[in-house]
mmCIF file of C-alpha atoms in Angstrom:
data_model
loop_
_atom_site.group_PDB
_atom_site.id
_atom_site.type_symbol
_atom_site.label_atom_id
_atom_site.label_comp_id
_atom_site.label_asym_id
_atom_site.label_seq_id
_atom_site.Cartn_x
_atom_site.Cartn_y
_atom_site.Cartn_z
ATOM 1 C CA UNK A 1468 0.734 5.409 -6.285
ATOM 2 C CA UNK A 1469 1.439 2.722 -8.636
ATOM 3 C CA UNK A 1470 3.162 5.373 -11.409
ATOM 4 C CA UNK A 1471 5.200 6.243 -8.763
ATOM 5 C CA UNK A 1472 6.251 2.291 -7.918
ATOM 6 C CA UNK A 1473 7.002 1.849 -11.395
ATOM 7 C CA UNK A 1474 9.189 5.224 -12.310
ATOM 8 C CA UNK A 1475 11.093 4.363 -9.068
ATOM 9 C CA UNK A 1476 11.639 0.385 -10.349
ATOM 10 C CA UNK A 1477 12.337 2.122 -14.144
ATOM 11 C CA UNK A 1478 14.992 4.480 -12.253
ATOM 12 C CA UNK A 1479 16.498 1.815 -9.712
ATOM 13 C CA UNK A 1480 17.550 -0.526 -13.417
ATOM 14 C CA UNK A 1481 18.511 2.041 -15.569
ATOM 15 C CA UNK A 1482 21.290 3.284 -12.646
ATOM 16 C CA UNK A 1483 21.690 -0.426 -11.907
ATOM 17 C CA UNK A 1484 22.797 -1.103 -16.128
ATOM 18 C CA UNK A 1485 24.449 2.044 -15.360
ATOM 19 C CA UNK A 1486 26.799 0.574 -13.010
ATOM 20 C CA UNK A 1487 27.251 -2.622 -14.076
ATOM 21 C CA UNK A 1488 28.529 -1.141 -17.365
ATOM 22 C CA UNK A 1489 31.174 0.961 -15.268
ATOM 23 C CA UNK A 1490 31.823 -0.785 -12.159
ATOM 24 C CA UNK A 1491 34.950 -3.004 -13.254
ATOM 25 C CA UNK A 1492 36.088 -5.243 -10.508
ATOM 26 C CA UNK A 1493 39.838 -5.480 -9.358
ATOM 27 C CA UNK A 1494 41.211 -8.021 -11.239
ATOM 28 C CA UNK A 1495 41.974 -11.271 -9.459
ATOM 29 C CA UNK A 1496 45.465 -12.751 -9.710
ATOM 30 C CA UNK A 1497 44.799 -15.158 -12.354
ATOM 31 C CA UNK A 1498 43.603 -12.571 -14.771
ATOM 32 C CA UNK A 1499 46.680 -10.155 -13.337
ATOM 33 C CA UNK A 1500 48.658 -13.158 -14.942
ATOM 34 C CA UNK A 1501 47.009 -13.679 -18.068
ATOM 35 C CA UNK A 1502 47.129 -10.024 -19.154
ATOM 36 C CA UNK A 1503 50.921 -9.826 -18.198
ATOM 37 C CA UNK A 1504 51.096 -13.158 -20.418
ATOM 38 C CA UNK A 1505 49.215 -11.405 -23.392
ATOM 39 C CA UNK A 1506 51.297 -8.084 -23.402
ATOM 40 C CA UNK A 1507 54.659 -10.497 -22.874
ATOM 41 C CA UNK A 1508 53.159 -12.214 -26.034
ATOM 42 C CA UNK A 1509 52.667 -9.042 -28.024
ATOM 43 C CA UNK A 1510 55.709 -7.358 -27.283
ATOM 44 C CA UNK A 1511 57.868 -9.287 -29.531
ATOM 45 C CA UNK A 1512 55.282 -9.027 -32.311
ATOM 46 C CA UNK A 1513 55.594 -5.985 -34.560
ATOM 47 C CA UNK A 1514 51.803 -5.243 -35.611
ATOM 48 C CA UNK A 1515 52.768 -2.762 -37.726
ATOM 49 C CA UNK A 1516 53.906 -5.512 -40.626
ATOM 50 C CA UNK A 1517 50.753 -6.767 -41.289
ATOM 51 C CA UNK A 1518 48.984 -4.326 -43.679
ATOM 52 C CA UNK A 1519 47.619 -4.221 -46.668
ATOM 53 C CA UNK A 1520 50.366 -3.938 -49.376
ATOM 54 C CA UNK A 1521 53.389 -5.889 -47.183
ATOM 55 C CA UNK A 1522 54.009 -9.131 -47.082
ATOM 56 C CA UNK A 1523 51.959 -11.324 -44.923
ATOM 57 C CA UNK A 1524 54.084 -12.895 -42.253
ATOM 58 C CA UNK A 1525 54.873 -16.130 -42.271
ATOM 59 C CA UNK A 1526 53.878 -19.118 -39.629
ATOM 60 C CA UNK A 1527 53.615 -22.477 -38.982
ATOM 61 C CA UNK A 1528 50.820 -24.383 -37.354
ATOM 62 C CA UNK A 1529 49.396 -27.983 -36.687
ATOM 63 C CA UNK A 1530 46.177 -28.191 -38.056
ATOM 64 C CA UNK A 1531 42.816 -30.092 -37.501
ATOM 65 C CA UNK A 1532 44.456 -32.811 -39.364
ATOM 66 C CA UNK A 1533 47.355 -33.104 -37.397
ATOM 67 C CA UNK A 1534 49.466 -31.842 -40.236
ATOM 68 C CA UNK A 1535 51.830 -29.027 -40.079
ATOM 69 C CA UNK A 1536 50.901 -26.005 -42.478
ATOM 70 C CA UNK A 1537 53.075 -22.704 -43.222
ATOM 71 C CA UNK A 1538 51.691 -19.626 -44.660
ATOM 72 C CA UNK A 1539 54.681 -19.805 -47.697
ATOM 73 C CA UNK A 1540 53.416 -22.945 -48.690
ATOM 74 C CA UNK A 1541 50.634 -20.579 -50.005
ATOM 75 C CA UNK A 1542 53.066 -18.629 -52.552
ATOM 76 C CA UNK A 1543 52.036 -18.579 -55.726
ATOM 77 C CA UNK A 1544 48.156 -18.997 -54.814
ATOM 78 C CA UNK A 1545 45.622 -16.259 -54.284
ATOM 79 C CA UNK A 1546 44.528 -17.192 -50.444
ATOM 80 C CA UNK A 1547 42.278 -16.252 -47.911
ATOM 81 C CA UNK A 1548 43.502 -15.951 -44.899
ATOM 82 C CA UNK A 1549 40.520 -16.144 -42.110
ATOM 83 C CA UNK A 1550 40.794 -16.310 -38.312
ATOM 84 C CA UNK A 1551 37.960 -17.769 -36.616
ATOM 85 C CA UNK A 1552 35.922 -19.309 -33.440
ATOM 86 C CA UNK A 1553 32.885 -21.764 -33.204
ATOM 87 C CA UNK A 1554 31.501 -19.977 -30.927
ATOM 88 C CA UNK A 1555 31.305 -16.965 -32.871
ATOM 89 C CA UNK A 1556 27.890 -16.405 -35.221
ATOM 90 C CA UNK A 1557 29.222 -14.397 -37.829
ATOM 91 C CA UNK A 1558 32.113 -17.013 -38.209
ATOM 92 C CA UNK A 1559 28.991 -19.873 -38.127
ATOM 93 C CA UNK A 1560 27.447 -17.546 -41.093
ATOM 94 C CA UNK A 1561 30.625 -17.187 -42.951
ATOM 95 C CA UNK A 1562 31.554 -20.765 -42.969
ATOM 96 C CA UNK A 1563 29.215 -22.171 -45.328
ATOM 97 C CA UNK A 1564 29.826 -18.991 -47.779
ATOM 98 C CA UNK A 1565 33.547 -20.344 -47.448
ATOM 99 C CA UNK A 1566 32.989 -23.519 -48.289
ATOM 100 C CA UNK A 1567 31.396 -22.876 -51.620
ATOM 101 C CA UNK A 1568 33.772 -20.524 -52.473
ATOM 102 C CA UNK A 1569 36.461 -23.134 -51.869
ATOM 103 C CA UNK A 1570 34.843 -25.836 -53.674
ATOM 104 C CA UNK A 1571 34.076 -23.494 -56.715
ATOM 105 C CA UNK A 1572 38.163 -21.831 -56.949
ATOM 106 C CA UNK A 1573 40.130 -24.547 -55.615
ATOM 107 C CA UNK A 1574 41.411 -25.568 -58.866
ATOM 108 C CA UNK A 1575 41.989 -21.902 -59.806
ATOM 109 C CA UNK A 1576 44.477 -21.187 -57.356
ATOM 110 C CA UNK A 1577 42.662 -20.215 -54.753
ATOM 111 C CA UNK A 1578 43.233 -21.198 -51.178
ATOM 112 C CA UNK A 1579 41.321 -21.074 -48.094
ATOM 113 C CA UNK A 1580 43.560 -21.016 -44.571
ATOM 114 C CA UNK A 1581 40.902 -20.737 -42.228
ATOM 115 C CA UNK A 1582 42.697 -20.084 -38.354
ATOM 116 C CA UNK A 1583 40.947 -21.200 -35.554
ATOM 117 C CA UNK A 1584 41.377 -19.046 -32.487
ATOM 118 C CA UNK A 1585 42.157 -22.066 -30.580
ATOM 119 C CA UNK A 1586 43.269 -20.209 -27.088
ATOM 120 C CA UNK A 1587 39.545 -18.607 -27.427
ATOM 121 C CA UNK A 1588 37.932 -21.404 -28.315
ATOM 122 C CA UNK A 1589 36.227 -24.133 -26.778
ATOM 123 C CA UNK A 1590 38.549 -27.260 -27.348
ATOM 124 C CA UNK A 1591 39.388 -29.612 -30.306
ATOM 125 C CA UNK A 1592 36.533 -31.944 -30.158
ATOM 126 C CA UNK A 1593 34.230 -28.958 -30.597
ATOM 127 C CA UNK A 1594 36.070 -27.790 -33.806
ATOM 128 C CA UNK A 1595 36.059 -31.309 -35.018
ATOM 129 C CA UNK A 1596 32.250 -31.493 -34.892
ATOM 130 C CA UNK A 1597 32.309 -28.346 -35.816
ATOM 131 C CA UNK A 1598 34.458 -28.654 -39.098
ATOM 132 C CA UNK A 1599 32.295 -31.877 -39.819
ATOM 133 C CA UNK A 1600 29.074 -30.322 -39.167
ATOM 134 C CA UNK A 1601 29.539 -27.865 -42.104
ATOM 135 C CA UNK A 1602 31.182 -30.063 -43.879
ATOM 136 C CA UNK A 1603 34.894 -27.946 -44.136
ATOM 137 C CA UNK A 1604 37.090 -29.242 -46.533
ATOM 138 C CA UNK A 1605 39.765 -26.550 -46.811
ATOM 139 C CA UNK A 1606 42.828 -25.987 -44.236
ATOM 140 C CA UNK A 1607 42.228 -25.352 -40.642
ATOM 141 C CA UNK A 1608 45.433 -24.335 -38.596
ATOM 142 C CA UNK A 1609 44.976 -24.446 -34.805
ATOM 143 C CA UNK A 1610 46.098 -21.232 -33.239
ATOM 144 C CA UNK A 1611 46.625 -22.780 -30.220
ATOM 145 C CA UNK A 1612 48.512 -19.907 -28.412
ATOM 146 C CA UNK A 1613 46.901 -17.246 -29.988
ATOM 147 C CA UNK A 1614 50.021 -15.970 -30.951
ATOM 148 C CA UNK A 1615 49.367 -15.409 -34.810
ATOM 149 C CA UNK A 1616 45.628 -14.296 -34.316
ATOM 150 C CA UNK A 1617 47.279 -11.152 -31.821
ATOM 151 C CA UNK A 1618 50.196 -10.895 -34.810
ATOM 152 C CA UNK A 1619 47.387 -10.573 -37.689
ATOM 153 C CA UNK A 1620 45.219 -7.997 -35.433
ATOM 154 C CA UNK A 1621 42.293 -10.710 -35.268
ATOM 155 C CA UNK A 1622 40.999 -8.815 -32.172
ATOM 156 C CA UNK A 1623 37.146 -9.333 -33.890
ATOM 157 C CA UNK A 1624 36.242 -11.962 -35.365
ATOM 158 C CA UNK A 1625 36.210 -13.270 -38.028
ATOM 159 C CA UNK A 1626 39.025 -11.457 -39.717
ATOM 160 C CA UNK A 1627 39.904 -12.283 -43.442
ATOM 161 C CA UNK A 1628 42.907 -11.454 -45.386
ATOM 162 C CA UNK A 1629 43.693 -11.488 -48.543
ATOM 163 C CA UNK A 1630 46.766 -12.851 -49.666
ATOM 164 C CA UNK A 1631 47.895 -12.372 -53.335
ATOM 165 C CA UNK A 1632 50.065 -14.768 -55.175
ATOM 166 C CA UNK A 1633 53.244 -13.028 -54.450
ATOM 167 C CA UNK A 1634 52.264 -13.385 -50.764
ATOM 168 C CA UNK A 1635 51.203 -9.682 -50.106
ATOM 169 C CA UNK A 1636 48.320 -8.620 -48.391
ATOM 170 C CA UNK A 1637 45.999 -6.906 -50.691
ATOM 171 C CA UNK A 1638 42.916 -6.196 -48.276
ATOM 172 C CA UNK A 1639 41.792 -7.156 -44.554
ATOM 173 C CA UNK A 1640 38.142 -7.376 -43.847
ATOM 174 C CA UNK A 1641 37.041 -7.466 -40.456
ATOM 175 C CA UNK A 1642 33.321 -9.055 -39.970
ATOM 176 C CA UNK A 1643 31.640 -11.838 -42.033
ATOM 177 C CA UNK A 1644 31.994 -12.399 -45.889
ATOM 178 C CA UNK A 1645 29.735 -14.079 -48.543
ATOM 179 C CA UNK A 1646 30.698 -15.957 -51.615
ATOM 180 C CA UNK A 1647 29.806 -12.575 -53.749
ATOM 181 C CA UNK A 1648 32.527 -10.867 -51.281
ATOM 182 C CA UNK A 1649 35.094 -13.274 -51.352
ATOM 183 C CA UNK A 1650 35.051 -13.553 -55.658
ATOM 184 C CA UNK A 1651 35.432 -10.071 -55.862
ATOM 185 C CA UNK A 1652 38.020 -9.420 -53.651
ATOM 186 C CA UNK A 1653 40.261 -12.201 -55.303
ATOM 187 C CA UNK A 1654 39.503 -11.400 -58.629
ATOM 188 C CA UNK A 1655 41.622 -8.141 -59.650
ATOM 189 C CA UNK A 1656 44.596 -9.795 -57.298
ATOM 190 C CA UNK A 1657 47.390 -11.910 -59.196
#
């Protein structure tokens, strides 16, 4: 009697999982909105110029700093260009990797833009003490509309390019990098 209990419990969750994982509730009108908002967003932006081998397009953002930053002010320096949440633990791995890498090429002409997904995230006094906690010394442009993250494909996170000197994108990486990563995929660029 009990088997049967427990195959009919085992049964009644798997179709349960079953159909939460399909069931998708009708969307309510604030989400209606926000999805009209994102594909209003994207339909100006031409996705198809960001790849590897064209020129990375330019933008300008405030950053943590309350500076304004451009992507050309990176010409002439080999850059990575990351996009990025705090709430996101491959982007908490990555960040000390970063760091170091920073500290270690800065001088070399090597940049490090990291983009926070700021639409996505959770507010600026959380990437404040986030920045501080890890003790972030490079760039960090708030994407506050997440209109560049959509324009550079940052749909998972994080998302690195890289940038050569000339400004062209060389290679896009989508997941979490390491120190070893990052060196090697700067240095064959110019």
């Amino acid at each position: 009697m009990n088997k049967n209990l427990l195959s009919i419990a085992i049964i009644a969750v798997a179709v349960s999982i079953v159909f939460v994982n399909l069931w998708k509730p009708a969307p309510t009108e604030g989400e209606k909105k926000k999805e009209t908002a994102v594909e209003e967003d994207t339909k100006g932006a031409d996705l198809s110029e960001v790849q590897e081998g064209k020129p990375a397009p330019d933008f300008e953002l405030a950053t943590l700093n309350d500076d304004r930053v451009k992507l050309s002010d990176y010409k002439g320096k080999k850059l990575i260009l990351n996009f990025w949440a705090t709430w996101c633990p491959p982007c908490n791995a990555e960040m000390p990797h970063m760091q170091n890498f920073y500290e270690k090429n800065k001088d070399n002409g090597i940049e490090v833009l990291a983009v926070n997904l700021m639409s996505m995230d959770n507010g600026l006094p959380v990437i404040k003490d986030f920045a501080e906690d890890y003790g972030l010394s490079f760039t960090i442009p708030l994407d506050q509309k997440g209109d560049i993250g959509i324009q550079y494909q940052a749909f998972t996170i994080p998302t690195s390019y890289i940038i050569d000197s000339n400004g062209v994108i060389t290679k896009k990486t989508v997941g979490p990098m390491d120190e070893d990563m990052m060196m090697n995929l700067t240095k064959d660029i110019n």
